[in-house]
Structure formats: C-alpha cells, structure tokens
C-alpha cells in the first residue's frame, strides 16, 4: 500500500518527451555546424569516428562514465586538437549540440499535468542525460533537478536517489519516482526505497529480471489520477 506522496520525481528522456528523434536532429545540427565552422574536423571525423572517439574517452575514464557532457566535450576537444582547432572551438561545438538536444516538444499532456502536480507536491527532475528542465522550458514546474554529475553516479545507482531524498527532505517511501526505464528508473527507485511508477507509453510487457513496478501508467494524465487517489487516501 503506497502512502500519500510528499514529492514526485520524474525522469525526463522518453518520459516527458520522445528522445530518439531529438538526438538524431541534434547530431544533424552539430554535423552541419562542424561542416560550416570547423571543416577540417568535419572532414577528418565522420559521425561514426566521433562516436568511436567518445567510446575511447569513456574507456580511458570509466569513473566519469556518468558525465555524458564531459565525455562528449572531451571527444570534441581531442578531435579539434587533431584537426588544428582549439578547445574553445570544441566547446562551441558542444554548446551547439546541447542547445539542439534541449530543443524538445513535450508530449501533449505534459505541461498541464505538470502544472496540476506542481500545485500540490514538489516535483524533482532526475535524469541520466544532459537535458535540462530549465533549458527545455519546463523549469517553472520543478523544485530542483538532480543529475549524475551532481550526484556522482547515474541511475540506477542508489547514490543519485539518495541525493534526491536529501534535497527533497522527505522519507524515500513518500517519493514517487516516475520513469520509462525498467532498470534505471523502476529498479533504481526500488533499490533506494522509493515508490516506483513505470511510464509505459508503448504498451510494452514488463521485463524480467527486475521486480515489477509499484504502479504503471501510460501518460502523465494517469499520474495525475494516481496522485489524486493517493493523496485522497491519506
Ligand atoms: Mg528515460
């Protein structure tokens, strides 16, 4: 039995918007910018080569594997240096990517649902990626955002949820964590003692080997209904 919630934490990518097309577009925007502004780099590194470079950076610094922005920036810096450009050029390229990566359109019900929820409970963003609630235009609804750089670890590591619990200042069992990823979000929340809510927008079946979620929803309207019911039960 889930107690009345005192806070709600939300995953971002694929929970509040559809991420794969955003990443495809952001890569295309970056590629066009590289071709125009850093042509020697674009010539030397095709997209597959830049991906390989990121994997190389990751392999050399596994302890920073949770910091996707650092990995991407460092890979661009190495590519820039090898192509006769400066770190500053690479940092501008990363900013071009990051701006496009944060240029998202939330699913249709998201803004009104967040407004309803935020009027009743503090909302927290807990993401593994480098999307930012403020940059995507949803910052007004959130009390704070927790990311792997701030927490020192990515979901499902309990450390990122411990950071959330510390910031929220309420018992873990009173926090609903909502996310689409069975391991990162549902298993992560369970390991940290939070109430898990699986965002299952695609009608997928639950996947072993993880324990099933405490609650399952297909969109944020169903989260509103769930929170309304849980608050009324308290
Ligand atoms: Mg997600």
mmCIF file of C-alpha atoms in Angstrom, residues 103-184:
data_model
loop_
_atom_site.group_PDB
_atom_site.id
_atom_site.type_symbol
_atom_site.label_atom_id
_atom_site.label_comp_id
_atom_site.label_asym_id
_atom_site.label_seq_id
_atom_site.Cartn_x
_atom_site.Cartn_y
_atom_site.Cartn_z
ATOM 1 C CA UNK A 103 15.099 21.770 -28.158
ATOM 2 C CA UNK A 104 12.254 19.371 -27.392
ATOM 3 C CA UNK A 105 8.478 19.261 -27.605
ATOM 4 C CA UNK A 106 6.900 17.568 -24.572
ATOM 5 C CA UNK A 107 4.136 15.004 -25.067
ATOM 6 C CA UNK A 108 0.769 16.773 -25.303
ATOM 7 C CA UNK A 109 -0.465 16.166 -21.763
ATOM 8 C CA UNK A 110 2.825 17.018 -20.060
ATOM 9 C CA UNK A 111 2.544 20.774 -19.429
ATOM 10 C CA UNK A 112 -0.971 20.766 -17.903
ATOM 11 C CA UNK A 113 -0.232 17.609 -15.906
ATOM 12 C CA UNK A 114 2.995 19.077 -14.504
ATOM 13 C CA UNK A 115 1.122 22.259 -13.568
ATOM 14 C CA UNK A 116 -1.516 20.204 -11.687
ATOM 15 C CA UNK A 117 1.112 18.127 -9.899
ATOM 16 C CA UNK A 118 3.376 21.066 -9.057
ATOM 17 C CA UNK A 119 0.470 22.887 -7.423
ATOM 18 C CA UNK A 120 0.177 20.008 -4.947
ATOM 19 C CA UNK A 121 3.629 18.473 -4.483
ATOM 20 C CA UNK A 122 7.257 19.461 -5.094
ATOM 21 C CA UNK A 123 8.496 17.983 -8.357
ATOM 22 C CA UNK A 124 12.094 16.917 -8.969
ATOM 23 C CA UNK A 125 13.793 16.014 -12.228
ATOM 24 C CA UNK A 126 16.136 13.015 -12.044
ATOM 25 C CA UNK A 127 17.859 12.392 -15.353
ATOM 26 C CA UNK A 128 20.873 10.429 -16.555
ATOM 27 C CA UNK A 129 21.186 12.534 -19.691
ATOM 28 C CA UNK A 130 22.166 16.126 -20.359
ATOM 29 C CA UNK A 131 18.689 17.505 -20.879
ATOM 30 C CA UNK A 132 17.915 20.367 -18.510
ATOM 31 C CA UNK A 133 14.386 21.175 -17.324
ATOM 32 C CA UNK A 134 15.125 24.879 -17.435
ATOM 33 C CA UNK A 135 16.549 24.808 -20.962
ATOM 34 C CA UNK A 136 13.649 22.741 -22.282
ATOM 35 C CA UNK A 137 11.201 25.294 -20.882
ATOM 36 C CA UNK A 138 9.678 23.225 -18.050
ATOM 37 C CA UNK A 139 11.741 24.675 -15.202
ATOM 38 C CA UNK A 140 8.854 26.572 -13.609
ATOM 39 C CA UNK A 141 7.264 23.276 -12.500
ATOM 40 C CA UNK A 142 10.339 21.815 -10.806
ATOM 41 C CA UNK A 143 11.720 22.469 -7.322
ATOM 42 C CA UNK A 144 15.138 21.102 -8.304
ATOM 43 C CA UNK A 145 16.940 18.884 -10.778
ATOM 44 C CA UNK A 146 19.245 16.030 -9.831
ATOM 45 C CA UNK A 147 21.711 14.777 -12.430
ATOM 46 C CA UNK A 148 24.575 12.262 -12.370
ATOM 47 C CA UNK A 149 27.238 14.981 -12.246
ATOM 48 C CA UNK A 150 25.688 16.471 -9.131
ATOM 49 C CA UNK A 151 25.146 13.030 -7.535
ATOM 50 C CA UNK A 152 28.398 11.377 -8.666
ATOM 51 C CA UNK A 153 26.531 8.427 -10.167
ATOM 52 C CA UNK A 154 23.780 7.656 -12.655
ATOM 53 C CA UNK A 155 20.503 5.776 -12.184
ATOM 54 C CA UNK A 156 20.004 3.020 -11.068
ATOM 55 C CA UNK A 157 22.842 3.687 -8.603
ATOM 56 C CA UNK A 158 21.288 4.433 -5.185
ATOM 57 C CA UNK A 159 23.558 7.471 -4.803
ATOM 58 C CA UNK A 160 21.554 9.573 -7.251
ATOM 59 C CA UNK A 161 18.313 8.697 -5.455
ATOM 60 C CA UNK A 162 19.992 9.408 -2.101
ATOM 61 C CA UNK A 163 20.835 12.875 -3.443
ATOM 62 C CA UNK A 164 17.173 13.301 -4.400
ATOM 63 C CA UNK A 165 15.990 12.202 -0.937
ATOM 64 C CA UNK A 166 18.432 14.622 0.677
ATOM 65 C CA UNK A 167 17.263 17.525 -1.485
ATOM 66 C CA UNK A 168 13.567 16.666 -1.064
ATOM 67 C CA UNK A 169 13.923 16.276 2.709
ATOM 68 C CA UNK A 170 11.157 13.671 3.000
ATOM 69 C CA UNK A 171 11.285 9.883 3.620
ATOM 70 C CA UNK A 172 12.081 7.842 0.481
ATOM 71 C CA UNK A 173 8.858 5.826 0.856
ATOM 72 C CA UNK A 174 6.876 9.063 0.334
ATOM 73 C CA UNK A 175 8.539 9.880 -3.002
ATOM 74 C CA UNK A 176 7.032 8.617 -6.255
ATOM 75 C CA UNK A 177 9.692 8.166 -8.908
ATOM 76 C CA UNK A 178 8.338 8.099 -12.441
ATOM 77 C CA UNK A 179 10.345 6.863 -15.404
ATOM 78 C CA UNK A 180 10.292 4.744 -18.533
ATOM 79 C CA UNK A 181 13.427 2.659 -17.975
ATOM 80 C CA UNK A 182 12.810 -0.651 -16.158
ATOM 81 C CA UNK A 183 16.313 -0.767 -14.716
ATOM 82 C CA UNK A 184 17.364 2.866 -14.305
#
